[in-house]
Amino acid sequence: MKVFELAKELGIETLSLMDEIKSAGFVVKNHMVVLDDQLISDIKSWLSKKSETASAKKKKKVTKKKAASKKVVTKKTTKKVTKKVTKKKLTKQSVSSSIEKPTVKKKTQIKKTNKISAEKDLKENKIILRRKSEVVIKPLNINTKESTSTSIIDSDVNKEKFSGAKVLGKIDIAKKSTTKSPTTNQPSSYSARSRGLRPGFSPDNSVQSTVPSVNSFDKKREVKIVKKEVPKTTTGLGEVPKFSVSDFRKREVVFPQRRKKILSHKDFKKTLITESKSSKRVVEMGAEINISNLAAQLNIKPGKLIKVLIKNGIAANINMSIDFDTVSLIVPEFNFSVRAHVKSKEDVLSTILTTDSAESAARPPIVTVMGHVDHGKTSLLDIIRSTKVTEKEAGGITQHIGAYKVKTSSGADITFLDTPGHAAFTAMRARGAQLTDIVIIVVAADDGVMPQTIEAINHALDAQVPILVAINKIDAPGANLDKVKKELSEHNLVSEDWGGENIFCEISALKNIGIDSLLDSLALMAEMLELKTFPKNSGQGVVIENFLLKGLGNVANILVKDGSVKVGDYLVVDTLCAKVRRILDDTGKVIKIAQAGDPIQITGFDSGVGIGETFYVCKTEKEAKSLIEAIENTKTKEFSSLYSSDPESVLAQLDKNKITELKVILKADVGGSLEAIKAALEKMKTDEVAIKILHSGVGDVTESDVLLGSTTDGVNIIGFNVKANSAGQKLAKEKNIEVKIYSIIYELLDDLKEKLSGLLTPDKVEKIIGQAEVREVFSVSKVGVIAGCMVTDGKAKRNNKVRLVREGKTLYEGEMSSLKRFKDDAKEVAQGYECGIGLKDFNDIKSGDTMELFTMEEIKRKLVLEQL
């Protein structure tokens, strides 16, 4: 049982019970403590003993009080306490000590003067008698500590001054007893109302010392305080307990309840339906706006807006975007207007890009070297740059674009781009032709014109770029220059010797033959082109490569075509932006500014930038953000038009194109190689199989790549010119996933082609095993019709398929249900023997029918692809 439950059972308040328990010496923390049975019995016994003691004292006090009423003068219970008056009030301890031990003494006379004592006795008798006869006392809620009245008595006080004691002893309770609140000797400043207390409770400072004024000549007189004990007011029912403020504050303070104001219908305000002014009823949008966003601006539900669109003949859904014209048609129905904030990419570029044609300077030519694989393109650049770049390439095949700035013997600067010659790098060759000024077509004298040579010629002609032909390997055995010139003339490249307009240079890259003549020809062509740049213009150029470096992140190789790039500028590539913090040239040196024609290296992009994308230089971040926003708006419009077709037709197309996929995770060393491999893999598909690239990126094969591969069955992790780190190798071994690393691209493509061939559904070919003739037909209960046959050719096997032919027409083609030799089951019956053959779910067999016995064999197909 808890403390508050025990208090409820005993019929007393919880706080009172807590005080009693503490006074009894029991340790109880709060009213929620659970009491055991022993403690409950101890508390009850303590309370019962205390009540018995209190009742005994009560009887004793009543008898003494009656005796005192008979002899008022001689038996009055008083207690005199003499103290020197100070400015401090009497403490609670002194009052409580005087109350706890009341004593009954005979009244001691202050003066033995007969006159004064007689008058005093007479007055006291009158006062006491008057109190008894006139005062009607009701039970009062006053402090439990007995209130005391003080009187100031001096040894030299005369009758007139002692009359103050009469006023103090003269109790005016009779006048106020008719009121509800009892009288107190407190001044008005301590009234219950001013203290926020409920009427009927006295403040804690029940003892107030009243000190009369003392004259300056009377300083030596002793002033004493007489503390009288006032007997407790009683009624016929017993004592009325008194309460102090401190005890009262332990209980809940109850304030008078304020009366609530009852509101009438007139007091309630009605909701005012307001409409914003026309200047605020405007829909703000870009090139397009989403249905849900438009509904939010119109303050309506999307469903209502969709109904209006359908009513106007537009099949819409909540995720659909609509253009400015459609919005202009719809919003007037809702009393709105529309305002479009659309800026095209060209408008933003015209604003942020500075153009100053006043100052111009000569720009180095950008020369792209193209040609068939292994015809000597990199060797030519190697001899020009006097470096051994070829030794770093696997198998002599250039895997990605290299950009180099070369200073010739004459002092002119030329920027060279080396493109791969393999068939897979078609896109890179096309891109090289677009961003260049002059194209060098390298043709081997002993090999002649090859497929990639023709492709390079076509790219250069499409870009309308001047072409210089370099016939390499003139010192090789079997070199035939006339044959090469003849083959080139068939593709609109005619030598000046033959009356054409194209410059032909005969060189040998290995033996450094004709290199100076080639460089002079390039300088002449550049001079004729009058290439210029404007250094004060905002920089522009092309991304030629991107890759991932440890410690640097995403790195982009870019080629500046106009203007300049400085440290602190902002580079915008598509929707990516990077602040230029460091610029490296092609030799790896740190430079502060890059001019037109310089191939440089930039870091700071959040992700890999697109190869071949144009970059723009912005001076501030605000300009860069506005340009990115314009590019995103253009992309959103293109995306919406791409997916604006009927959903049913899209789903039908998806169902039609269900093919088997070879899942691949691809990693490469640089972005150019990665892009080329992805383009080649996209071409490796048929109506049945295709390659699906789950993930591709630049960098080594890591643990995350292997984890991604482990979530899909049959995935192939392929790396090109990279390696798998130790964590990735360990995890691949645990997950039993194969990681293959290649350094030559055609080996990679051949392996994937072989794996794709394995996914093709094999061709099924029919193979005749034997032939049987039906001689007799038997009907067997619970089995069906059995054909008695003679094997006339080959043999009959239990798992053979059967084709029943009658008069040249096929009546049945299916499985054999049974094969028996006499009454026993047989696995195989040879030629010239009789047997019984049952057909599955077929009984229409007649004598003279022929049964052809055959099997279906699967033949593996080989993937046939277009030339990569």
mmCIF file of C-alpha atoms in Angstrom, residues 541-866:
data_model
loop_
_atom_site.group_PDB
_atom_site.id
_atom_site.type_symbol
_atom_site.label_atom_id
_atom_site.label_comp_id
_atom_site.label_asym_id
_atom_site.label_seq_id
_atom_site.Cartn_x
_atom_site.Cartn_y
_atom_site.Cartn_z
ATOM 1 C CA GLY A 541 37.473 25.302 -75.475
ATOM 2 C CA VAL A 542 36.861 21.569 -75.623
ATOM 3 C CA VAL A 543 37.315 18.730 -73.128
ATOM 4 C CA ILE A 544 39.603 16.185 -74.755
ATOM 5 C CA GLU A 545 40.039 13.749 -71.854
ATOM 6 C CA ASN A 546 39.025 13.019 -68.268
ATOM 7 C CA PHE A 547 40.362 10.556 -65.733
ATOM 8 C CA LEU A 548 40.627 9.913 -62.005
ATOM 9 C CA LEU A 549 43.828 10.483 -60.035
ATOM 10 C CA LYS A 550 44.393 9.457 -56.440
ATOM 11 C CA GLY A 551 44.651 12.552 -54.283
ATOM 12 C CA LEU A 552 43.347 14.856 -57.024
ATOM 13 C CA GLY A 553 39.954 13.370 -57.877
ATOM 14 C CA ASN A 554 38.412 14.022 -61.278
ATOM 15 C CA VAL A 555 40.914 15.491 -63.703
ATOM 16 C CA ALA A 556 40.030 16.951 -67.105
ATOM 17 C CA ASN A 557 42.379 17.609 -70.018
ATOM 18 C CA ILE A 558 41.048 20.567 -71.965
ATOM 19 C CA LEU A 559 42.141 22.492 -75.015
ATOM 20 C CA VAL A 560 41.698 26.278 -75.050
ATOM 21 C CA LYS A 561 40.434 27.492 -78.437
ATOM 22 C CA ASP A 562 39.744 31.171 -77.684
ATOM 23 C CA GLY A 563 40.391 33.666 -74.919
ATOM 24 C CA SER A 564 42.289 32.591 -71.832
ATOM 25 C CA VAL A 565 41.857 30.611 -68.615
ATOM 26 C CA LYS A 566 43.249 31.989 -65.343
ATOM 27 C CA VAL A 567 43.455 30.716 -61.793
ATOM 28 C CA GLY A 568 40.270 31.782 -59.975
ATOM 29 C CA ASP A 569 37.966 31.506 -62.992
ATOM 30 C CA TYR A 570 34.906 29.237 -63.019
ATOM 31 C CA LEU A 571 34.731 26.547 -65.702
ATOM 32 C CA VAL A 572 31.267 25.363 -66.764
ATOM 33 C CA VAL A 573 31.059 22.062 -68.639
ATOM 34 C CA ASP A 574 27.471 21.056 -69.352
ATOM 35 C CA THR A 575 25.842 21.193 -65.879
ATOM 36 C CA LEU A 576 29.113 20.837 -63.951
ATOM 37 C CA CYS A 577 31.139 23.687 -62.548
ATOM 38 C CA ALA A 578 34.661 23.851 -61.131
ATOM 39 C CA LYS A 579 36.723 26.705 -59.783
ATOM 40 C CA VAL A 580 40.183 26.809 -61.336
ATOM 41 C CA ARG A 581 42.644 26.426 -58.459
ATOM 42 C CA ARG A 582 45.618 25.023 -60.369
ATOM 43 C CA ILE A 583 46.584 24.791 -64.055
ATOM 44 C CA LEU A 584 49.073 22.244 -65.400
ATOM 45 C CA ASP A 585 50.446 22.355 -68.931
ATOM 46 C CA ASP A 586 51.221 19.286 -71.085
ATOM 47 C CA THR A 587 54.649 18.920 -69.454
ATOM 48 C CA GLY A 588 53.210 18.910 -65.919
ATOM 49 C CA LYS A 589 54.363 22.418 -64.979
ATOM 50 C CA VAL A 590 52.114 24.718 -62.938
ATOM 51 C CA ILE A 591 51.105 27.854 -64.835
ATOM 52 C CA LYS A 592 48.872 30.784 -63.857
ATOM 53 C CA ILE A 593 47.253 31.501 -67.213
ATOM 54 C CA ALA A 594 46.574 29.422 -70.335
ATOM 55 C CA GLN A 595 46.230 31.022 -73.738
ATOM 56 C CA ALA A 596 44.478 29.807 -76.881
ATOM 57 C CA GLY A 597 45.985 26.628 -78.304
ATOM 58 C CA ASP A 598 47.296 25.381 -74.949
ATOM 59 C CA PRO A 599 46.377 21.875 -73.773
ATOM 60 C CA ILE A 600 45.986 22.100 -69.983
ATOM 61 C CA GLN A 601 44.868 20.005 -67.048
ATOM 62 C CA ILE A 602 42.149 21.150 -64.605
ATOM 63 C CA THR A 603 40.921 19.598 -61.327
ATOM 64 C CA GLY A 604 37.930 20.319 -59.092
ATOM 65 C CA PHE A 605 34.951 18.769 -60.870
ATOM 66 C CA ASP A 606 32.469 16.813 -58.748
ATOM 67 C CA SER A 607 32.199 14.067 -61.351
ATOM 68 C CA GLY A 608 33.698 13.114 -64.666
ATOM 69 C CA VAL A 609 33.004 15.608 -67.431
ATOM 70 C CA GLY A 610 31.872 14.547 -70.889
ATOM 71 C CA ILE A 611 34.486 14.032 -73.565
ATOM 72 C CA GLY A 612 34.084 16.510 -76.408
ATOM 73 C CA GLU A 613 31.946 18.907 -74.341
ATOM 74 C CA THR A 614 32.535 22.617 -74.771
ATOM 75 C CA PHE A 615 33.625 24.530 -71.681
ATOM 76 C CA TYR A 616 32.963 28.191 -70.910
ATOM 77 C CA VAL A 617 34.869 30.458 -68.526
ATOM 78 C CA CYS A 618 32.819 32.598 -66.109
ATOM 79 C CA LYS A 619 34.278 35.274 -63.879
ATOM 80 C CA THR A 620 31.912 34.781 -60.919
ATOM 81 C CA GLU A 621 30.005 31.906 -59.384
ATOM 82 C CA LYS A 622 26.712 33.724 -59.992
ATOM 83 C CA GLU A 623 27.358 33.804 -63.737
ATOM 84 C CA ALA A 624 28.257 30.111 -63.692
ATOM 85 C CA LYS A 625 25.005 29.205 -61.903
ATOM 86 C CA SER A 626 22.875 31.201 -64.340
ATOM 87 C CA LEU A 627 24.538 29.444 -67.280
ATOM 88 C CA ILE A 628 23.990 26.000 -65.709
ATOM 89 C CA GLU A 629 20.323 26.851 -65.097
ATOM 90 C CA ALA A 630 19.861 27.782 -68.756
ATOM 91 C CA ILE A 631 21.499 24.515 -69.854
ATOM 92 C CA GLU A 632 19.244 22.522 -67.493
ATOM 93 C CA ASN A 633 16.124 24.209 -68.902
ATOM 94 C CA THR A 634 17.166 23.197 -72.392
ATOM 95 C CA LYS A 635 17.755 19.612 -71.281
ATOM 96 C CA THR A 636 14.371 19.447 -69.524
ATOM 97 C CA LYS A 637 12.605 20.494 -72.688
ATOM 98 C CA GLU A 638 14.458 17.886 -74.734
ATOM 99 C CA PHE A 639 13.707 15.180 -72.160
ATOM 100 C CA SER A 640 9.998 16.015 -72.087
ATOM 101 C CA SER A 641 9.720 15.845 -75.862
ATOM 102 C CA LEU A 642 11.553 12.520 -75.839
ATOM 103 C CA TYR A 643 9.078 10.912 -73.415
ATOM 104 C CA SER A 644 5.881 12.604 -74.523
ATOM 105 C CA SER A 645 4.670 9.580 -76.509
ATOM 106 C CA ASP A 646 1.750 7.384 -75.548
ATOM 107 C CA PRO A 647 2.612 5.201 -72.498
ATOM 108 C CA GLU A 648 0.886 2.183 -74.031
ATOM 109 C CA SER A 649 3.071 2.300 -77.116
ATOM 110 C CA VAL A 650 6.170 2.615 -74.932
ATOM 111 C CA LEU A 651 5.174 -0.461 -72.900
ATOM 112 C CA ALA A 652 4.413 -2.417 -76.049
ATOM 113 C CA GLN A 653 7.849 -1.568 -77.402
ATOM 114 C CA LEU A 654 9.490 -2.684 -74.160
ATOM 115 C CA ASP A 655 7.670 -6.035 -74.227
ATOM 116 C CA LYS A 656 8.714 -6.531 -77.818
ATOM 117 C CA ASN A 657 12.360 -5.883 -77.047
ATOM 118 C CA LYS A 658 12.847 -8.440 -74.288
ATOM 119 C CA ILE A 659 16.311 -9.806 -74.934
ATOM 120 C CA THR A 660 18.949 -11.731 -72.992
ATOM 121 C CA GLU A 661 21.529 -9.390 -71.495
ATOM 122 C CA LEU A 662 25.169 -9.897 -70.590
ATOM 123 C CA LYS A 663 25.739 -7.728 -67.523
ATOM 124 C CA VAL A 664 29.069 -5.898 -67.382
ATOM 125 C CA ILE A 665 30.832 -3.587 -64.926
ATOM 126 C CA LEU A 666 33.434 -1.603 -66.858
ATOM 127 C CA LYS A 667 36.409 0.381 -65.513
ATOM 128 C CA ALA A 668 39.011 2.174 -67.644
ATOM 129 C CA ASP A 669 42.045 4.360 -67.084
ATOM 130 C CA VAL A 670 40.765 7.468 -68.875
ATOM 131 C CA GLY A 671 37.427 8.805 -70.021
ATOM 132 C CA GLY A 672 38.274 8.624 -73.708
ATOM 133 C CA SER A 673 38.989 4.906 -73.627
ATOM 134 C CA LEU A 674 35.928 4.302 -71.468
ATOM 135 C CA GLU A 675 33.716 6.145 -73.915
ATOM 136 C CA ALA A 676 35.133 4.246 -76.884
ATOM 137 C CA ILE A 677 34.669 0.835 -75.242
ATOM 138 C CA LYS A 678 31.106 1.675 -74.238
ATOM 139 C CA ALA A 679 30.313 2.719 -77.803
ATOM 140 C CA ALA A 680 31.766 -0.553 -79.124
ATOM 141 C CA LEU A 681 29.824 -2.638 -76.589
ATOM 142 C CA GLU A 682 26.569 -0.912 -77.504
ATOM 143 C CA LYS A 683 27.021 -2.124 -81.069
ATOM 144 C CA MET A 684 27.481 -5.723 -79.929
ATOM 145 C CA LYS A 685 23.824 -6.694 -79.946
ATOM 146 C CA THR A 686 21.269 -8.645 -81.933
ATOM 147 C CA ASP A 687 17.546 -9.223 -81.614
ATOM 148 C CA GLU A 688 18.256 -11.876 -78.967
ATOM 149 C CA VAL A 689 21.272 -10.748 -76.940
ATOM 150 C CA ALA A 690 22.916 -7.500 -75.903
ATOM 151 C CA ILE A 691 25.392 -6.140 -73.369
ATOM 152 C CA LYS A 692 24.064 -4.171 -70.412
ATOM 153 C CA ILE A 693 26.609 -1.972 -68.630
ATOM 154 C CA LEU A 694 25.572 -1.883 -64.968
ATOM 155 C CA HIS A 695 28.280 0.570 -64.005
ATOM 156 C CA SER A 696 31.200 2.273 -65.692
ATOM 157 C CA GLY A 697 33.816 4.629 -64.423
ATOM 158 C CA VAL A 698 37.377 5.843 -64.513
ATOM 159 C CA GLY A 699 39.842 4.287 -62.080
ATOM 160 C CA ASP A 700 40.875 0.946 -60.610
ATOM 161 C CA VAL A 701 38.486 -1.904 -59.821
ATOM 162 C CA THR A 702 37.571 -1.378 -56.169
ATOM 163 C CA GLU A 703 35.724 -3.230 -53.446
ATOM 164 C CA SER A 704 32.522 -1.303 -54.191
ATOM 165 C CA ASP A 705 32.591 -2.539 -57.804
ATOM 166 C CA VAL A 706 32.828 -6.137 -56.603
ATOM 167 C CA LEU A 707 30.015 -5.574 -54.094
ATOM 168 C CA LEU A 708 27.830 -4.236 -56.882
ATOM 169 C CA GLY A 709 28.649 -7.261 -59.003
ATOM 170 C CA SER A 710 27.790 -9.650 -56.170
ATOM 171 C CA THR A 711 24.185 -8.445 -56.172
ATOM 172 C CA THR A 712 23.622 -9.664 -59.746
ATOM 173 C CA ASP A 713 24.048 -13.168 -61.098
ATOM 174 C CA GLY A 714 26.382 -13.694 -64.041
ATOM 175 C CA VAL A 715 28.008 -10.262 -63.936
ATOM 176 C CA ASN A 716 31.362 -9.662 -65.668
ATOM 177 C CA ILE A 717 33.792 -7.169 -64.127
ATOM 178 C CA ILE A 718 36.160 -5.850 -66.781
ATOM 179 C CA GLY A 719 39.047 -3.437 -66.433
ATOM 180 C CA PHE A 720 40.950 -1.719 -69.206
ATOM 181 C CA ASN A 721 44.472 -0.478 -68.473
ATOM 182 C CA VAL A 722 43.683 -0.515 -64.751
ATOM 183 C CA LYS A 723 44.221 -2.935 -61.888
ATOM 184 C CA ALA A 724 42.100 -4.320 -59.076
ATOM 185 C CA ASN A 725 43.147 -3.150 -55.617
ATOM 186 C CA SER A 726 43.877 -5.652 -52.863
ATOM 187 C CA ALA A 727 40.497 -5.243 -51.153
ATOM 188 C CA GLY A 728 38.684 -5.754 -54.446
ATOM 189 C CA GLN A 729 40.706 -8.872 -55.281
ATOM 190 C CA LYS A 730 40.075 -10.389 -51.850
ATOM 191 C CA LEU A 731 36.339 -9.768 -52.010
ATOM 192 C CA ALA A 732 36.117 -11.098 -55.581
ATOM 193 C CA LYS A 733 37.767 -14.308 -54.441
ATOM 194 C CA GLU A 734 35.309 -14.657 -51.547
ATOM 195 C CA LYS A 735 32.288 -13.974 -53.760
ATOM 196 C CA ASN A 736 33.652 -16.180 -56.574
ATOM 197 C CA ILE A 737 33.419 -13.319 -59.091
ATOM 198 C CA GLU A 738 35.812 -13.156 -62.029
ATOM 199 C CA VAL A 739 37.640 -9.873 -62.612
ATOM 200 C CA LYS A 740 39.391 -9.617 -65.984
ATOM 201 C CA ILE A 741 41.914 -6.917 -66.836
ATOM 202 C CA TYR A 742 42.810 -6.089 -70.457
ATOM 203 C CA SER A 743 45.456 -3.850 -71.985
ATOM 204 C CA ILE A 744 44.512 -4.238 -75.665
ATOM 205 C CA ILE A 745 41.025 -3.317 -76.734
ATOM 206 C CA TYR A 746 40.399 -5.953 -79.424
ATOM 207 C CA GLU A 747 41.136 -8.739 -76.918
ATOM 208 C CA LEU A 748 38.461 -7.297 -74.642
ATOM 209 C CA LEU A 749 35.933 -7.099 -77.462
ATOM 210 C CA ASP A 750 36.666 -10.637 -78.692
ATOM 211 C CA ASP A 751 36.135 -12.144 -75.235
ATOM 212 C CA LEU A 752 32.826 -10.359 -74.751
ATOM 213 C CA LYS A 753 31.712 -11.422 -78.217
ATOM 214 C CA GLU A 754 32.404 -15.051 -77.304
ATOM 215 C CA LYS A 755 30.376 -14.719 -74.103
ATOM 216 C CA LEU A 756 27.503 -13.173 -76.011
ATOM 217 C CA SER A 757 27.520 -16.113 -78.420
ATOM 218 C CA GLY A 758 27.021 -18.431 -75.464
ATOM 219 C CA LEU A 759 23.815 -16.593 -74.570
ATOM 220 C CA LEU A 760 22.264 -17.180 -77.983
ATOM 221 C CA THR A 761 19.522 -19.781 -78.171
ATOM 222 C CA PRO A 762 21.075 -22.770 -79.985
ATOM 223 C CA ASP A 763 19.660 -23.929 -83.290
ATOM 224 C CA LYS A 764 17.672 -27.194 -83.131
ATOM 225 C CA VAL A 765 18.292 -29.668 -85.956
ATOM 226 C CA GLU A 766 16.240 -32.794 -86.612
ATOM 227 C CA LYS A 767 18.215 -36.024 -86.919
ATOM 228 C CA ILE A 768 16.481 -39.196 -88.321
ATOM 229 C CA ILE A 769 17.285 -42.267 -86.204
ATOM 230 C CA GLY A 770 15.144 -44.941 -87.814
ATOM 231 C CA GLN A 771 11.885 -45.920 -89.491
ATOM 232 C CA ALA A 772 9.195 -48.477 -88.603
ATOM 233 C CA GLU A 773 6.192 -49.867 -90.486
ATOM 234 C CA VAL A 774 2.877 -50.624 -88.733
ATOM 235 C CA ARG A 775 1.925 -54.267 -89.353
ATOM 236 C CA GLU A 776 -0.875 -54.775 -86.806
ATOM 237 C CA VAL A 777 -2.878 -52.666 -84.357
ATOM 238 C CA PHE A 778 -3.761 -53.904 -80.842
ATOM 239 C CA SER A 779 -6.165 -52.375 -78.349
ATOM 240 C CA VAL A 780 -5.147 -52.867 -74.710
ATOM 241 C CA SER A 781 -7.437 -51.916 -71.842
ATOM 242 C CA LYS A 782 -6.225 -49.089 -69.604
ATOM 243 C CA VAL A 783 -3.335 -48.515 -72.034
ATOM 244 C CA GLY A 784 -4.835 -47.652 -75.382
ATOM 245 C CA VAL A 785 -3.825 -48.562 -78.903
ATOM 246 C CA ILE A 786 -0.473 -50.274 -79.462
ATOM 247 C CA ALA A 787 1.034 -50.477 -82.948
ATOM 248 C CA GLY A 788 2.833 -53.683 -83.805
ATOM 249 C CA CYS A 789 5.732 -52.482 -85.955
ATOM 250 C CA MET A 790 8.718 -53.778 -87.840
ATOM 251 C CA VAL A 791 11.854 -51.625 -87.703
ATOM 252 C CA THR A 792 12.734 -51.282 -91.373
ATOM 253 C CA ASP A 793 15.604 -48.783 -91.079
ATOM 254 C CA GLY A 794 17.961 -47.697 -88.335
ATOM 255 C CA LYS A 795 16.745 -48.389 -84.834
ATOM 256 C CA ALA A 796 14.036 -47.393 -82.423
ATOM 257 C CA LYS A 797 14.900 -45.829 -79.021
ATOM 258 C CA ARG A 798 12.653 -45.134 -76.078
ATOM 259 C CA ASN A 799 13.397 -41.379 -75.999
ATOM 260 C CA ASN A 800 12.861 -40.885 -79.750
ATOM 261 C CA LYS A 801 10.254 -38.535 -81.104
ATOM 262 C CA VAL A 802 7.749 -40.069 -83.533
ATOM 263 C CA ARG A 803 6.132 -38.721 -86.681
ATOM 264 C CA LEU A 804 3.156 -40.783 -87.966
ATOM 265 C CA VAL A 805 2.746 -40.564 -91.749
ATOM 266 C CA ARG A 806 -0.226 -41.915 -93.689
ATOM 267 C CA GLU A 807 -0.359 -41.625 -97.485
ATOM 268 C CA GLY A 808 2.274 -38.881 -97.418
ATOM 269 C CA LYS A 809 0.487 -36.775 -94.774
ATOM 270 C CA THR A 810 1.735 -36.250 -91.250
ATOM 271 C CA LEU A 811 -1.031 -37.149 -88.776
ATOM 272 C CA TYR A 812 0.916 -36.980 -85.551
ATOM 273 C CA GLU A 813 4.230 -35.674 -84.289
ATOM 274 C CA GLY A 814 5.106 -36.150 -80.681
ATOM 275 C CA GLU A 815 6.583 -38.387 -78.066
ATOM 276 C CA MET A 816 6.646 -42.152 -77.748
ATOM 277 C CA SER A 817 4.696 -43.393 -74.713
ATOM 278 C CA SER A 818 5.997 -46.979 -74.711
ATOM 279 C CA LEU A 819 8.410 -49.285 -76.522
ATOM 280 C CA LYS A 820 8.125 -53.021 -75.947
ATOM 281 C CA ARG A 821 9.715 -56.168 -77.289
ATOM 282 C CA PHE A 822 7.059 -58.840 -76.770
ATOM 283 C CA LYS A 823 5.794 -58.131 -73.231
ATOM 284 C CA ASP A 824 8.962 -56.559 -71.868
ATOM 285 C CA ASP A 825 9.895 -52.896 -71.965
ATOM 286 C CA ALA A 826 12.799 -52.189 -74.274
ATOM 287 C CA LYS A 827 15.235 -49.275 -74.429
ATOM 288 C CA GLU A 828 16.231 -49.921 -78.026
ATOM 289 C CA VAL A 829 15.080 -52.168 -80.908
ATOM 290 C CA ALA A 830 17.410 -52.750 -83.838
ATOM 291 C CA GLN A 831 16.581 -52.981 -87.537
ATOM 292 C CA GLY A 832 14.737 -56.145 -88.638
ATOM 293 C CA TYR A 833 13.055 -56.774 -85.304
ATOM 294 C CA GLU A 834 9.429 -56.387 -84.318
ATOM 295 C CA CYS A 835 8.287 -54.168 -81.477
ATOM 296 C CA GLY A 836 5.246 -52.529 -79.993
ATOM 297 C CA ILE A 837 5.089 -48.721 -80.057
ATOM 298 C CA GLY A 838 2.555 -46.597 -78.190
ATOM 299 C CA LEU A 839 1.999 -42.908 -78.999
ATOM 300 C CA LYS A 840 1.266 -40.356 -76.301
ATOM 301 C CA ASP A 841 -2.379 -39.189 -76.379
ATOM 302 C CA PHE A 842 -3.003 -40.565 -79.865
ATOM 303 C CA ASN A 843 -4.939 -43.732 -80.876
ATOM 304 C CA ASP A 844 -5.801 -43.267 -84.574
ATOM 305 C CA ILE A 845 -3.253 -45.763 -85.868
ATOM 306 C CA LYS A 846 -3.927 -48.061 -88.815
ATOM 307 C CA SER A 847 -2.092 -50.907 -90.437
ATOM 308 C CA GLY A 848 0.235 -49.711 -93.206
ATOM 309 C CA ASP A 849 1.134 -46.367 -91.500
ATOM 310 C CA THR A 850 4.780 -45.370 -91.354
ATOM 311 C CA MET A 851 6.533 -44.087 -88.219
ATOM 312 C CA GLU A 852 9.597 -41.895 -88.581
ATOM 313 C CA LEU A 853 11.825 -41.972 -85.489
ATOM 314 C CA PHE A 854 14.029 -38.883 -84.899
ATOM 315 C CA THR A 855 15.724 -36.706 -82.246
ATOM 316 C CA MET A 856 16.335 -32.914 -81.961
ATOM 317 C CA GLU A 857 19.962 -31.869 -81.627
ATOM 318 C CA GLU A 858 21.112 -28.402 -80.497
ATOM 319 C CA ILE A 859 23.855 -26.670 -82.448
ATOM 320 C CA LYS A 860 25.673 -23.728 -80.857
ATOM 321 C CA ARG A 861 25.265 -20.491 -82.756
ATOM 322 C CA LYS A 862 27.960 -17.960 -83.430
ATOM 323 C CA LEU A 863 27.338 -14.264 -82.940
ATOM 324 C CA VAL A 864 27.505 -12.336 -86.193
ATOM 325 C CA LEU A 865 27.977 -8.605 -85.723
ATOM 326 C CA GLU A 866 28.482 -5.660 -87.975
#
